[in-house]
Coordinates of C-alpha atoms in Angstrom, one line a residue:
M21 CA 0.0 0.0 0.0
E22 CA 1.3 3.4 -0.9
L23 CA -0.3 6.4 0.9
L24 CA 0.7 9.6 -0.8
S25 CA 0.1 13.3 -0.2
E26 CA -0.7 15.7 -3.0
G27 CA -0.9 19.5 -3.0
L28 CA -2.1 20.8 0.3
G29 CA -1.7 17.4 2.0
A30 CA -4.8 15.8 0.5
P31 CA -4.1 12.1 0.7
R32 CA -4.1 9.7 -2.3
L33 CA -3.8 6.0 -2.0
R34 CA -2.6 3.2 -4.4
A35 CA -2.8 -0.3 -3.1
D36 CA -2.1 -3.4 -5.2
F37 CA -3.6 -6.8 -4.3
D38 CA -3.2 -10.3 -5.6
G39 CA -6.9 -11.0 -5.8
H40 CA -6.7 -14.0 -3.5
S41 CA -7.9 -14.7 0.1
G42 CA -8.0 -11.6 2.3
T43 CA -7.9 -9.1 -0.6
I44 CA -11.3 -7.6 0.3
A45 CA -10.5 -7.1 4.0
R46 CA -7.1 -5.6 3.2
A47 CA -8.6 -3.3 0.6
R48 CA -11.2 -2.1 3.1
D49 CA -8.5 -1.6 5.8
A50 CA -6.4 0.4 3.3
A51 CA -9.5 2.6 2.5
N52 CA -10.2 3.1 6.2
T53 CA -6.6 4.3 6.8
F54 CA -7.0 6.7 3.8
L55 CA -10.3 8.0 5.2
T56 CA -9.0 8.5 8.7
R57 CA -6.1 10.6 7.3
L58 CA -8.5 12.5 5.1
A59 CA -10.9 13.2 8.0
G60 CA -8.0 14.8 9.8
T61 CA -7.6 17.5 7.2
S62 CA -11.1 17.5 5.6
P63 CA -13.9 16.2 7.8
P64 CA -16.8 14.6 6.0
T65 CA -19.9 16.7 5.6
G66 CA -22.4 13.8 5.8
D67 CA -23.1 11.3 8.5
R68 CA -22.8 8.4 6.1
S69 CA -19.9 9.6 4.0
R70 CA -17.3 7.3 5.5
D71 CA -19.6 4.3 5.4
D72 CA -20.6 4.9 1.8
V73 CA -17.0 5.1 0.6
L74 CA -16.1 1.9 2.5
L75 CA -19.2 0.1 1.1
V76 CA -18.3 1.2 -2.5
V77 CA -14.7 0.0 -2.0
S78 CA -15.9 -3.3 -0.6
E79 CA -18.4 -3.9 -3.5
L80 CA -16.0 -2.9 -6.3
V81 CA -13.2 -5.0 -4.9
T82 CA -15.5 -7.9 -4.2
N83 CA -16.7 -7.8 -7.8
A84 CA -13.1 -7.8 -9.1
V85 CA -12.2 -10.8 -6.8
R86 CA -15.3 -12.8 -7.8
H87 CA -15.6 -12.0 -11.5
T88 CA -11.9 -11.7 -12.6
S89 CA -8.8 -13.6 -11.9
G90 CA -5.5 -12.1 -10.9
P91 CA -4.3 -8.9 -9.4
L92 CA -6.2 -5.7 -8.9
T93 CA -5.3 -2.1 -7.8
L94 CA -7.3 0.2 -5.6
Y95 CA -6.9 3.9 -6.0
L96 CA -8.4 6.6 -3.7
A97 CA -8.2 10.3 -4.0
F98 CA -9.9 13.4 -2.7
S99 CA -10.7 16.5 -4.7
G100 CA -13.4 19.1 -4.8
G101 CA -15.3 17.7 -1.9
R102 CA -15.5 14.2 -3.4
V103 CA -13.7 10.9 -2.8
Q104 CA -12.8 9.1 -6.0
V105 CA -12.6 5.3 -5.7
A106 CA -11.1 3.5 -8.6
V107 CA -10.5 -0.3 -9.0
R108 CA -8.4 -1.6 -11.9
D109 CA -8.5 -5.3 -12.8
G110 CA -7.3 -7.5 -15.7
D111 CA -10.7 -8.4 -17.2
P112 CA -12.0 -6.2 -20.0
T113 CA -15.7 -7.2 -19.5
P114 CA -17.6 -4.3 -18.0
P115 CA -19.8 -4.9 -15.0
S116 CA -23.5 -5.3 -15.5
P117 CA -26.4 -5.5 -13.2
R118 CA -27.7 -9.0 -12.6
R119 CA -30.7 -10.5 -10.8
A120 CA -30.1 -10.6 -7.1
D121 CA -30.0 -14.1 -5.6
L122 CA -32.3 -13.7 -2.5
D123 CA -32.3 -17.3 -1.6
G124 CA -28.9 -18.8 -2.4
G125 CA -26.5 -16.1 -1.1
G126 CA -25.0 -15.8 -4.6
G127 CA -24.9 -12.0 -4.6
G128 CA -26.1 -9.8 -7.4
F129 CA -26.5 -6.6 -5.3
G130 CA -23.1 -5.0 -5.5
W131 CA -23.2 -3.1 -8.8
S132 CA -26.7 -1.8 -8.1
I133 CA -25.5 -0.6 -4.7
V134 CA -22.6 1.2 -6.2
E135 CA -24.8 2.8 -8.9
R136 CA -27.2 4.2 -6.2
I137 CA -24.5 5.5 -3.8
A138 CA -22.0 7.1 -6.3
D139 CA -22.7 10.6 -7.7
R140 CA -20.8 9.6 -10.8
L141 CA -19.8 6.2 -12.0
S142 CA -17.8 5.3 -15.1
V143 CA -16.1 2.2 -16.6
H144 CA -12.9 2.8 -18.6
P145 CA -11.7 -0.1 -20.9
L146 CA -8.0 -0.6 -21.0
P147 CA -5.8 -2.7 -23.2
D148 CA -5.2 -5.1 -20.3
G149 CA -8.6 -4.9 -18.5
K150 CA -10.7 -2.1 -17.1
E151 CA -10.8 0.6 -14.5
I152 CA -14.0 1.6 -12.7
H153 CA -14.3 5.0 -11.2
A154 CA -16.9 6.0 -8.5
F155 CA -17.2 9.5 -7.0
L156 CA -18.8 10.0 -3.7
P157 CA -19.5 13.2 -1.6
W158 CA -17.3 13.7 1.4

């Protein structure tokens, strides 16, 4: 994990993960560290801001672990009152909503949750995969 400062000390984070066991928890811990540092210089304006960012990180990383194979990178940045969450993985297939599995515990909620929480959401195809960007109010 690489926690960086930019400009007036606004933190930025880049964390690389192998996509194996423990990736989701480590990504969430890295995001929590980033948000703690951010709150020290720019406190959140909403009661749910921190929880919303952590939920989006969890959902995007979970999707990358479940639906792709191999490494992924989590990026977090703060600018203009918004936290940017970006996840890069090696699968070029864009995410798509799927029917939620209410009985079998098979998921299907993640992408819809991210779509509802983020102010702005975009998928950027890359030659070696994709990068998903979500922007959330802080």
